[in-house]
mmCIF file of C-alpha atoms in Angstrom:
data_model
loop_
_atom_site.group_PDB
_atom_site.id
_atom_site.type_symbol
_atom_site.label_atom_id
_atom_site.label_comp_id
_atom_site.label_asym_id
_atom_site.label_seq_id
_atom_site.Cartn_x
_atom_site.Cartn_y
_atom_site.Cartn_z
ATOM 1 C CA MET A 4 0.000 0.000 0.000
ATOM 2 C CA SER A 5 1.438 3.383 -0.991
ATOM 3 C CA GLU A 6 1.737 6.248 1.491
ATOM 4 C CA ASN A 7 -1.133 8.027 -0.249
ATOM 5 C CA GLN A 8 -3.353 4.940 0.050
ATOM 6 C CA GLN A 9 -2.425 4.611 3.726
ATOM 7 C CA ILE A 10 -3.447 8.219 4.403
ATOM 8 C CA HIS A 11 -6.735 7.708 2.550
ATOM 9 C CA ALA A 12 -7.441 4.492 4.511
ATOM 10 C CA ALA A 13 -6.583 6.226 7.813
ATOM 11 C CA MET A 14 -8.843 9.156 6.943
ATOM 12 C CA GLU A 15 -11.683 6.810 6.020
ATOM 13 C CA ASN A 16 -11.257 5.031 9.370
ATOM 14 C CA ALA A 17 -11.149 8.334 11.309
ATOM 15 C CA LEU A 18 -14.323 9.575 9.631
ATOM 16 C CA LYS A 19 -16.117 6.286 10.387
ATOM 17 C CA ASN A 20 -15.107 6.750 14.026
ATOM 18 C CA LEU A 21 -16.491 10.296 13.913
ATOM 19 C CA VAL A 22 -19.854 8.845 12.848
ATOM 20 C CA LYS A 23 -19.736 6.427 15.813
ATOM 21 C CA LEU A 24 -18.888 9.331 18.122
ATOM 22 C CA ILE A 25 -21.781 11.462 16.851
ATOM 23 C CA LYS A 26 -24.136 8.570 17.563
ATOM 24 C CA ALA A 27 -22.560 7.953 20.983
ATOM 25 C CA VAL A 28 -23.012 11.568 22.154
ATOM 26 C CA GLN A 29 -26.681 11.334 21.197
ATOM 27 C CA TYR A 30 -27.312 8.210 23.270
ATOM 28 C CA TYR A 31 -24.953 8.248 26.253
ATOM 29 C CA PRO A 32 -24.388 10.680 29.144
ATOM 30 C CA PRO A 33 -20.994 12.486 29.210
ATOM 31 C CA ALA A 34 -19.198 10.092 31.591
ATOM 32 C CA HIS A 35 -20.509 6.848 30.068
ATOM 33 C CA PRO A 36 -17.733 4.317 29.268
ATOM 34 C CA THR A 37 -19.030 3.711 25.735
ATOM 35 C CA LEU A 38 -18.908 7.427 24.977
ATOM 36 C CA ARG A 39 -15.434 7.724 26.533
ATOM 37 C CA GLN A 40 -14.226 4.818 24.381
ATOM 38 C CA ALA A 41 -15.706 6.395 21.221
ATOM 39 C CA LEU A 42 -14.032 9.714 22.095
ATOM 40 C CA HIS A 43 -10.606 8.158 22.619
ATOM 41 C CA GLU A 44 -10.841 5.968 19.525
ATOM 42 C CA THR A 45 -11.904 8.914 17.355
ATOM 43 C CA ALA A 46 -9.164 11.130 18.773
ATOM 44 C CA LYS A 47 -6.572 8.418 18.198
ATOM 45 C CA THR A 48 -7.571 7.900 14.567
ATOM 46 C CA LEU A 49 -7.815 11.643 13.866
ATOM 47 C CA LEU A 50 -4.381 12.232 15.381
ATOM 48 C CA SER A 51 -2.959 9.430 13.214
ATOM 49 C CA LEU A 52 -3.690 11.687 10.218
ATOM 50 C CA ILE A 53 -1.336 14.389 11.447
ATOM 51 C CA VAL A 54 2.156 14.342 9.978
ATOM 52 C CA ASP A 55 5.120 16.428 11.170
ATOM 53 C CA ASP A 56 3.037 18.315 13.776
ATOM 54 C CA ASP A 57 1.047 19.996 10.994
ATOM 55 C CA GLU A 58 -2.685 20.422 11.074
ATOM 56 C CA PHE A 59 -4.802 17.978 9.065
ATOM 57 C CA ILE A 60 -7.228 19.521 6.577
ATOM 58 C CA CYS A 61 -9.775 17.840 4.362
ATOM 59 C CA ALA A 62 -12.440 19.286 2.115
ATOM 60 C CA VAL A 63 -16.086 18.374 2.596
ATOM 61 C CA LYS A 64 -18.389 18.469 -0.395
ATOM 62 C CA LYS A 65 -21.923 17.260 -0.801
ATOM 63 C CA ASP A 66 -20.682 14.169 -2.644
ATOM 64 C CA GLY A 67 -17.832 13.245 -0.284
ATOM 65 C CA PHE A 68 -14.495 14.006 1.306
ATOM 66 C CA TYR A 69 -11.354 15.160 -0.465
ATOM 67 C CA LEU A 70 -7.662 15.423 0.249
ATOM 68 C CA GLY A 71 -6.541 18.019 -2.213
ATOM 69 C CA GLU A 72 -8.441 17.072 -5.352
ATOM 70 C CA LYS A 73 -8.518 13.337 -4.598
ATOM 71 C CA PRO A 74 -11.718 11.786 -3.258
ATOM 72 C CA VAL A 75 -11.539 9.692 -0.094
ATOM 73 C CA GLY A 76 -13.833 6.753 0.664
ATOM 74 C CA HIS A 77 -16.323 7.476 -2.122
ATOM 75 C CA LYS A 78 -17.432 3.845 -2.152
ATOM 76 C CA ASN A 79 -17.981 3.765 1.601
ATOM 77 C CA PRO A 80 -21.730 4.042 2.393
ATOM 78 C CA ILE A 81 -21.058 5.469 5.873
ATOM 79 C CA LEU A 82 -19.017 8.349 4.454
ATOM 80 C CA ALA A 83 -21.565 8.810 1.667
ATOM 81 C CA LYS A 84 -24.044 9.758 4.426
ATOM 82 C CA LEU A 85 -21.582 11.734 6.586
ATOM 83 C CA ALA A 86 -20.493 14.122 3.809
ATOM 84 C CA PRO A 87 -23.963 15.567 3.068
ATOM 85 C CA PHE A 88 -24.671 15.585 6.830
ATOM 86 C CA LEU A 89 -21.641 17.855 7.408
ATOM 87 C CA PHE A 90 -22.245 19.805 4.200
ATOM 88 C CA ALA A 91 -25.822 20.606 5.354
ATOM 89 C CA ARG A 92 -24.233 22.131 8.462
ATOM 90 C CA ARG A 93 -22.166 24.290 6.077
ATOM 91 C CA ILE A 94 -18.873 22.578 6.770
ATOM 92 C CA ASN A 95 -16.637 22.893 3.702
ATOM 93 C CA HIS A 96 -13.274 22.225 5.353
ATOM 94 C CA LEU A 97 -12.441 20.291 8.472
ATOM 95 C CA MET A 98 -9.143 21.020 10.224
ATOM 96 C CA ILE A 99 -7.730 19.003 13.114
ATOM 97 C CA LEU A 100 -4.801 20.448 15.068
ATOM 98 C CA PRO A 101 -2.005 18.293 16.522
ATOM 99 C CA ASP A 102 -3.011 19.224 20.079
ATOM 100 C CA LEU A 103 -6.534 17.811 19.596
ATOM 101 C CA ASP A 104 -8.407 17.964 22.889
ATOM 102 C CA ILE A 105 -10.910 15.262 23.928
ATOM 103 C CA ASN A 106 -13.283 17.903 25.332
ATOM 104 C CA ASP A 107 -13.147 19.817 22.040
ATOM 105 C CA LEU A 108 -13.922 16.620 20.173
ATOM 106 C CA GLN A 109 -16.920 15.927 22.401
ATOM 107 C CA ALA A 110 -18.199 19.509 22.023
ATOM 108 C CA PHE A 111 -17.754 19.283 18.240
ATOM 109 C CA ALA A 112 -19.730 16.026 18.093
ATOM 110 C CA ARG A 113 -22.476 17.515 20.304
ATOM 111 C CA CYS A 114 -22.755 20.549 18.014
ATOM 112 C CA LEU A 115 -23.113 18.220 15.027
ATOM 113 C CA THR A 116 -26.070 16.451 16.642
ATOM 114 C CA MET A 117 -28.136 19.614 16.320
ATOM 115 C CA GLU A 118 -30.418 19.988 13.325
ATOM 116 C CA ALA A 119 -28.856 21.959 10.474
ATOM 117 C CA THR A 120 -31.612 24.591 10.631
ATOM 118 C CA GLU A 121 -30.980 25.120 14.360
ATOM 119 C CA ILE A 122 -27.258 25.503 13.737
ATOM 120 C CA HIS A 123 -27.938 28.144 11.079
ATOM 121 C CA LYS A 124 -30.384 30.003 13.352
ATOM 122 C CA MET A 125 -27.714 30.113 16.081
ATOM 123 C CA GLY A 126 -25.152 31.742 13.790
ATOM 124 C CA GLY A 127 -23.617 28.723 12.099
ATOM 125 C CA ILE A 128 -21.325 25.899 13.132
ATOM 126 C CA HIS A 129 -18.280 28.158 13.485
ATOM 127 C CA GLU A 130 -20.158 30.376 15.952
ATOM 128 C CA LEU A 131 -21.331 27.353 17.979
ATOM 129 C CA LEU A 132 -17.783 26.005 18.184
ATOM 130 C CA MET A 133 -16.509 29.408 19.299
ATOM 131 C CA LYS A 134 -19.170 29.552 22.055
ATOM 132 C CA ALA A 135 -18.159 26.037 23.142
ATOM 133 C CA ARG A 136 -14.507 27.237 23.221
ATOM 134 C CA VAL A 137 -13.376 24.558 20.775
ATOM 135 C CA SER A 138 -9.802 25.481 19.839
ATOM 136 C CA THR A 139 -8.339 22.294 18.327
ATOM 137 C CA ILE A 140 -10.964 21.600 15.647
ATOM 138 C CA TRP A 141 -11.737 24.228 13.043
ATOM 139 C CA VAL A 142 -14.231 24.354 10.222
ATOM 140 C CA ASN A 143 -13.966 26.429 7.052
ATOM 141 C CA LEU A 144 -10.733 28.172 8.135
ATOM 142 C CA VAL A 145 -7.802 26.897 6.101
ATOM 143 C CA GLU A 146 -5.265 29.673 6.560
ATOM 144 C CA PRO A 147 -3.129 29.329 9.720
ATOM 145 C CA ALA A 148 -3.185 33.097 10.269
ATOM 146 C CA GLN A 149 -6.998 32.974 10.464
ATOM 147 C CA PHE A 150 -7.233 30.445 13.257
ATOM 148 C CA MET A 151 -4.072 31.006 15.304
ATOM 149 C CA GLU A 152 -5.269 34.309 16.796
ATOM 150 C CA LEU A 153 -8.723 32.873 17.501
ATOM 151 C CA LYS A 154 -7.110 29.778 19.033
ATOM 152 C CA LYS A 155 -5.095 31.938 21.450
ATOM 153 C CA GLU A 156 -8.210 33.835 22.501
ATOM 154 C CA LEU A 157 -10.181 30.633 23.080
ATOM 155 C CA GLU A 158 -7.403 29.040 25.108
ATOM 156 C CA GLN A 159 -7.179 32.144 27.301
ATOM 157 C CA GLU A 160 -10.946 31.962 27.838
ATOM 158 C CA LYS A 161 -10.640 28.274 28.740
ATOM 159 C CA GLU A 162 -7.918 29.027 31.298
ATOM 160 C CA GLN A 163 -9.982 31.859 32.764
ATOM 161 C CA PHE A 164 -13.077 29.612 32.905
ATOM 162 C CA VAL A 165 -11.132 26.846 34.698
ATOM 163 C CA GLY A 166 -9.677 29.423 37.105
ATOM 164 C CA GLU A 167 -13.163 30.738 37.928
ATOM 165 C CA GLN A 168 -14.405 27.176 38.531
ATOM 166 C CA ASP A 169 -11.516 26.500 40.911
ATOM 167 C CA GLU A 170 -12.457 29.518 42.992
#
């Protein structure tokens, strides 16, 4: 298997795990072992996509997922349903950072469980992720300069929030 095929297979596996995670957050309470397992498995497979401490970016179109111009998992029926599901939530690019946080992943999955119309009424998926202080998963921002400043702000808010909880 070539390196390109390995990356495509790993991405297909990570996206299948994302589907399992979305289902798990719908059915299980936050501390449930099945949800925890789905979170860790999804994080592990997403992090396996990251090479040389770079972020991982894939394109999301109505008909599927793409790395560059190459389709990924087009024959996979699970991904054939996930792509339009994400696309309906106006996700065109999905970026995973090397410091992926389990809590961010859970918040991302929870946001995705909302109906697309609700997401749009609340300002869009990007706005929901900002409100949830998700700083290691980004949608529709593909330029590092765009997300690095926002990431710093969110991480400062997270630290402040944790500090207030400790008090």
